[in-house]
Amino acid sequence: MIKYKASVNIASVGINILSIAVFLYIYYSTKDEWVLLPVFFFASVLIFEVKKILKENDRDNF
């Protein structure tokens, strides 16, 4: 069974999810397409952070 360690990186994942939610709320209230640029930025950072956490956990488990 794979055990995941709690690390400081999980906080940055939560901040990215919160930022995406805030910018999506702003987009749906204003319908301005330029608001979607930070959403794509934070989504790419979120994907990078999750991949980094999974890589660290794989390294620690073996």
GROMACS .gro file of C-alpha atoms in nm:
model
   62
    1MET     CA    1   0.000   0.000   0.000
    2ILE     CA    2   0.133   0.341  -0.095
    3LYS     CA    3   0.154   0.592   0.186
    4TYR     CA    4   0.162   0.959   0.098
    5LYS     CA    5   0.357   1.191   0.320
    6ALA     CA    6   0.209   1.526   0.411
    7SER     CA    7   0.441   1.797   0.294
    8VAL     CA    8   0.451   2.171   0.251
    9ASN     CA    9   0.377   2.126  -0.120
   10ILE     CA   10   0.017   2.034  -0.042
   11ALA     CA   11  -0.039   2.392   0.076
   12SER     CA   12   0.062   2.528  -0.265
   13VAL     CA   13  -0.183   2.287  -0.432
   14GLY     CA   14  -0.463   2.424  -0.212
   15ILE     CA   15  -0.367   2.783  -0.292
   16ASN     CA   16  -0.369   2.705  -0.665
   17ILE     CA   17  -0.714   2.545  -0.645
   18LEU     CA   18  -0.845   2.845  -0.451
   19SER     CA   19  -0.695   3.085  -0.706
   20ILE     CA   20  -0.855   2.896  -0.995
   21ALA     CA   21  -1.191   2.907  -0.817
   22VAL     CA   22  -1.163   3.282  -0.755
   23PHE     CA   23  -1.070   3.363  -1.114
   24LEU     CA   24  -1.346   3.139  -1.251
   25TYR     CA   25  -1.594   3.321  -1.027
   26ILE     CA   26  -1.467   3.656  -1.158
   27TYR     CA   27  -1.493   3.526  -1.516
   28TYR     CA   28  -1.852   3.409  -1.476
   29SER     CA   29  -1.951   3.739  -1.316
   30THR     CA   30  -1.779   3.963  -1.574
   31LYS     CA   31  -1.763   3.739  -1.888
   32ASP     CA   32  -1.424   3.895  -1.968
   33GLU     CA   33  -1.201   3.655  -2.162
   34TRP     CA   34  -0.879   3.805  -2.024
   35VAL     CA   35  -0.965   3.670  -1.679
   36LEU     CA   36  -0.912   3.318  -1.815
   37LEU     CA   37  -0.536   3.376  -1.858
   38PRO     CA   38  -0.462   3.345  -1.484
   39VAL     CA   39  -0.686   3.036  -1.474
   40PHE     CA   40  -0.469   2.865  -1.734
   41PHE     CA   41  -0.155   2.980  -1.552
   42PHE     CA   42  -0.269   2.846  -1.215
   43ALA     CA   43  -0.392   2.524  -1.377
   44SER     CA   44  -0.050   2.464  -1.531
   45VAL     CA   45   0.120   2.539  -1.199
   46LEU     CA   46  -0.123   2.301  -1.028
   47ILE     CA   47  -0.040   2.021  -1.273
   48PHE     CA   48   0.332   2.083  -1.221
   49GLU     CA   49   0.296   2.074  -0.841
   50VAL     CA   50   0.093   1.751  -0.844
   51LYS     CA   51   0.347   1.585  -1.074
   52LYS     CA   52   0.628   1.700  -0.842
   53ILE     CA   53   0.451   1.562  -0.533
   54LEU     CA   54   0.387   1.228  -0.703
   55LYS     CA   55   0.749   1.207  -0.815
   56GLU     CA   56   0.872   1.279  -0.460
   57ASN     CA   57   0.641   1.015  -0.315
   58ASP     CA   58   0.753   0.756  -0.569
   59ARG     CA   59   1.116   0.834  -0.487
   60ASP     CA   60   1.053   0.805  -0.113
   61ASN     CA   61   0.863   0.476  -0.143
   62PHE     CA   62   1.139   0.294  -0.331
   0.00000   0.00000   0.00000
